[in-house]
Coordinates of C-alpha atoms in Angstrom, one line a residue:
X18 CA 108.1 86.6 108.8
X19 CA 109.8 89.1 111.1
X20 CA 112.9 87.0 111.3
X21 CA 112.9 86.5 107.5
X22 CA 112.8 90.4 107.1
X23 CA 115.6 90.8 109.6
X24 CA 117.7 88.2 107.8
X25 CA 117.2 89.9 104.5
X26 CA 118.2 93.3 105.9
X27 CA 121.3 91.7 107.3
X28 CA 122.3 90.3 103.9
X29 CA 121.7 93.8 102.3
X30 CA 123.9 95.5 105.0
X31 CA 126.7 92.9 104.4
X32 CA 126.3 93.4 100.6
X33 CA 126.7 97.2 101.0
X34 CA 129.8 96.7 103.1
X35 CA 131.4 94.4 100.5
X36 CA 130.8 97.0 97.8
X37 CA 132.8 99.6 99.8
X38 CA 136.0 97.4 99.9
X39 CA 138.6 98.8 97.5
X40 CA 140.1 96.2 95.1
X41 CA 143.8 96.2 94.4
X42 CA 144.7 95.3 90.9
X43 CA 147.9 93.7 89.8
X44 CA 150.2 95.7 87.5
X45 CA 149.1 95.2 83.9
X46 CA 145.4 94.8 84.5
X47 CA 143.2 97.3 82.7
X48 CA 140.2 97.4 85.1
X49 CA 140.4 101.2 85.5
X50 CA 143.2 101.0 88.1
X51 CA 145.9 103.7 87.8
X52 CA 149.2 102.1 86.6
X53 CA 152.0 102.0 89.1
X54 CA 154.8 104.5 88.4
X55 CA 158.1 103.1 87.4
X56 CA 160.9 103.7 89.8
X57 CA 163.4 106.4 88.7
X58 CA 166.8 105.4 87.6
X59 CA 169.6 107.4 85.8
X60 CA 170.0 107.3 82.1
X61 CA 172.8 105.0 80.8
X62 CA 173.8 103.9 84.3
X63 CA 174.2 100.3 83.5
X64 CA 176.5 101.0 80.6
X65 CA 178.4 103.6 82.7
X66 CA 178.8 101.0 85.5
X67 CA 180.1 98.3 83.1
X68 CA 182.7 100.7 81.7
X69 CA 183.8 101.7 85.2
X70 CA 184.2 98.0 85.9
X71 CA 186.4 97.7 82.8
X72 CA 188.6 100.6 83.9
X73 CA 188.9 99.1 87.4
X74 CA 189.8 95.6 86.1
X75 CA 193.5 95.9 86.9
X76 CA 192.8 96.7 90.6
X77 CA 195.9 98.9 90.9
X78 CA 194.5 102.0 92.6
X79 CA 195.7 103.1 96.0
X80 CA 192.4 101.8 97.6
X81 CA 193.2 98.3 96.1
X82 CA 196.7 98.1 97.5
X83 CA 196.5 100.1 100.7
X84 CA 192.8 100.5 101.5
X85 CA 191.3 99.6 104.8
X86 CA 190.6 96.0 103.7
X87 CA 194.4 95.6 103.5
X88 CA 195.3 97.3 106.8
X89 CA 194.2 94.7 109.3
X90 CA 195.9 91.5 110.4
X91 CA 193.8 88.8 108.7
X92 CA 195.4 86.1 110.9
X93 CA 194.3 87.8 114.1
X94 CA 191.3 86.5 116.1
X95 CA 188.0 87.8 114.6
X96 CA 187.4 90.3 117.5
X97 CA 190.9 91.8 117.1
X98 CA 190.5 91.9 113.3
X99 CA 187.2 93.8 113.6
X100 CA 188.8 96.3 116.0
X101 CA 191.6 96.9 113.6
X102 CA 189.2 97.4 110.8
X103 CA 187.4 100.1 112.8
X104 CA 190.6 101.8 113.8
X105 CA 191.8 101.9 110.2
X106 CA 188.6 103.5 109.1
X107 CA 188.9 106.1 111.9
X108 CA 192.4 106.9 110.7
X109 CA 191.5 107.0 107.0
X110 CA 189.2 110.1 107.3
X111 CA 190.7 113.0 105.4
X112 CA 193.8 110.9 104.9
X113 CA 195.4 109.3 101.8
X114 CA 195.4 105.5 101.8
X115 CA 199.2 105.4 101.8
X116 CA 199.4 107.4 105.0
X117 CA 196.7 105.3 106.7
X118 CA 198.3 102.1 105.7
X119 CA 201.7 103.2 107.1
X120 CA 200.1 104.3 110.4
X121 CA 198.3 101.0 110.8
X122 CA 201.5 99.1 110.1
X123 CA 203.3 101.0 112.9
X124 CA 200.3 100.3 115.3
X125 CA 200.3 96.6 114.4
X126 CA 204.0 96.3 115.2
X127 CA 203.0 97.4 118.8
X128 CA 200.4 94.7 118.9
X129 CA 197.2 96.4 118.0
X130 CA 194.4 95.3 120.4
X131 CA 191.9 97.1 122.6
X132 CA 194.1 96.5 125.6
X133 CA 197.3 97.8 124.1
X134 CA 195.7 101.0 122.9
X135 CA 194.1 101.6 126.3
X136 CA 197.5 101.1 128.0
X137 CA 199.1 103.6 125.6
X138 CA 199.4 107.2 126.6
X139 CA 198.1 109.9 124.3
X140 CA 201.5 111.3 123.3
X141 CA 202.8 107.8 122.2
X142 CA 199.6 107.1 120.2
X143 CA 199.9 110.5 118.5
X144 CA 203.5 109.9 117.6
X145 CA 202.6 106.5 116.0
X146 CA 199.6 107.7 113.9
X147 CA 201.2 111.0 112.8
X148 CA 200.8 112.4 110.0
X149 CA 197.2 111.2 109.5
X150 CA 194.8 114.0 109.0
X151 CA 193.5 115.6 112.2
X152 CA 195.7 113.3 114.2
X153 CA 195.2 115.1 117.5
X154 CA 191.4 114.7 117.3
X155 CA 191.9 111.1 116.3
X156 CA 194.0 110.3 119.3
X157 CA 191.1 111.5 121.5
X158 CA 188.4 109.7 119.5
X159 CA 190.4 106.4 119.4
X160 CA 190.9 106.4 123.1
X161 CA 187.2 107.2 123.8
X162 CA 185.9 104.7 121.4
X163 CA 188.3 102.0 122.6
X164 CA 187.2 102.5 126.2
X165 CA 183.5 102.2 125.1
X166 CA 184.3 99.0 123.2
X167 CA 186.0 97.5 126.3
X168 CA 183.2 98.5 128.7
X169 CA 180.1 98.0 126.6
X170 CA 181.0 95.4 123.9
X171 CA 183.6 93.2 125.6
X172 CA 186.3 94.5 123.4
X173 CA 184.4 93.8 120.1
X174 CA 182.8 96.4 117.8
X175 CA 179.1 96.9 117.4
X176 CA 177.3 94.9 114.7
X177 CA 174.8 97.6 113.6
X178 CA 175.2 100.9 111.8
X179 CA 173.1 102.6 114.5
X180 CA 175.5 101.6 117.3
X181 CA 178.6 102.2 115.3
X182 CA 177.7 105.9 114.5
X183 CA 177.3 106.5 118.2
X184 CA 181.0 105.9 118.8
X185 CA 183.2 109.0 118.9
X186 CA 184.9 109.8 115.6
X187 CA 182.8 107.2 113.6
X188 CA 180.6 108.6 110.8
X189 CA 178.1 106.9 108.5
X190 CA 180.6 106.1 105.8
X191 CA 182.9 104.4 108.3
X192 CA 180.0 102.5 109.8
X193 CA 178.8 101.1 106.5
X194 CA 182.3 100.1 105.5
X195 CA 182.8 98.5 109.0
X196 CA 179.7 96.5 108.4
X197 CA 181.0 95.4 104.9
X198 CA 184.5 94.5 105.9
X199 CA 184.3 93.5 109.6
X200 CA 180.9 91.8 109.6
X201 CA 180.4 90.9 105.9
X202 CA 177.0 92.6 106.1
X203 CA 175.5 95.0 103.6
X204 CA 173.5 97.6 105.6
X205 CA 173.8 100.4 103.1
X206 CA 176.1 102.2 100.7
X207 CA 179.4 103.6 102.0
X208 CA 179.6 107.1 100.5
X209 CA 182.9 109.1 100.7
X210 CA 184.0 112.1 98.8
X211 CA 184.8 110.1 95.6
X212 CA 181.4 108.3 95.5
X213 CA 179.7 111.6 96.3
X214 CA 181.5 113.5 93.5
X215 CA 181.2 110.9 90.8
X216 CA 177.5 110.2 91.6
X217 CA 176.8 113.9 91.0
X218 CA 178.9 114.0 87.8
X219 CA 177.2 111.0 86.3
X220 CA 173.8 112.3 87.4
X221 CA 173.2 109.2 89.5
X222 CA 171.1 111.4 91.8
X223 CA 167.8 113.0 90.8
X224 CA 168.9 116.3 92.1
X225 CA 172.4 117.6 92.9
X226 CA 173.4 116.6 96.5
X227 CA 175.5 118.7 98.8
X228 CA 176.7 116.1 101.3
X229 CA 177.7 112.4 101.2
X230 CA 174.7 111.4 103.4
X231 CA 172.3 112.9 100.9
X232 CA 174.0 111.0 98.2
X233 CA 173.8 107.7 100.1
X234 CA 170.0 108.1 100.5
X235 CA 169.6 109.1 96.8
X236 CA 171.7 106.1 95.6
X237 CA 169.9 103.6 97.9
X238 CA 166.6 104.7 96.5
X239 CA 167.3 103.2 93.0
X240 CA 170.5 101.2 92.9
X241 CA 169.9 97.4 93.1
X242 CA 170.9 96.2 96.5
X243 CA 173.2 93.5 95.1
X244 CA 175.5 96.4 93.9
X245 CA 175.7 98.2 97.2
X246 CA 178.8 96.5 98.4
X247 CA 180.7 96.8 95.1
X248 CA 179.9 100.4 94.3
X249 CA 182.2 102.0 96.9
X250 CA 185.2 100.0 95.9
X251 CA 184.6 100.7 92.2
X252 CA 184.0 104.4 92.5
X253 CA 186.8 105.1 95.0
X254 CA 189.4 103.6 92.7
X255 CA 187.9 105.3 89.7
X256 CA 188.0 108.6 91.5
X257 CA 191.6 108.1 92.5
X258 CA 192.8 107.3 89.0
X259 CA 190.5 108.8 86.4
X260 CA 187.6 111.0 87.7
X261 CA 189.9 113.2 89.8
X262 CA 188.5 116.0 92.0
X263 CA 190.4 118.6 90.0
X264 CA 191.3 118.1 86.3
X265 CA 189.6 114.8 85.8
X266 CA 191.1 112.7 83.0
X267 CA 188.1 112.7 80.7
X268 CA 190.1 111.9 77.6
X269 CA 191.1 108.6 79.3
X270 CA 187.6 107.7 80.5
X271 CA 185.6 105.1 78.7
X272 CA 182.4 107.0 79.7
X273 CA 183.4 110.2 78.0
X274 CA 180.7 110.0 75.4
X275 CA 177.9 109.2 77.9
X276 CA 179.0 111.2 80.9
X277 CA 176.9 114.4 81.5
X278 CA 179.9 116.2 83.1
X279 CA 182.6 115.3 80.5
X280 CA 182.1 118.2 78.2
X281 CA 181.8 120.8 81.0
X282 CA 185.0 119.7 82.9

């Protein structure tokens, strides 16, 4: 009898434990579970995006003809090609595509590899890349980064955003674009001044963002991942031709009727 009582008590204890386990309901069930909140997304964004695609159909913006993806030697060995992509990105900061493209062409005529840059003195490198923005700083960063690539990566470039941003003169936008172009890997959205500006004008961010990195985090929170690679190319060209920093051409924009900023600009 004693063992029977103990067995019954054990069953009761297990029964109590089972009752305390929380049950997760699938969305749509009405068993008293609180419904899952829908993820935030901007109003009209799909239509706005489709119209931007239409405006970018001709692919004739500076980024299309002279952007970083056009600056490297596609016939070079993969390791050299990736190095040239990274160098073009470093030169492109605060610089028009036309100027970056011309500087890369001059460098490539010298045989643009890790070894040729390391053998080049600072004055010569400066003369070749001038007049890219902040060219003196870029000479220093290029030399430092190239030496690190030689010593730590065997002349190749890192294959992660985390390692790329540790290189002198390489920021998050460059790192994400390097992953896209050099490694064909989508690790995040590359946000430059055009993407930052247009995302705020279209209200593609919940709250106004002050810096490109804030915009990147805000966009990645809701924009479907399959669009991450395309969005930089689309918005950069759109920003170069239509949604200009000053005096945007709203009258020529297909989004004029659904752009929150159109009437105020």
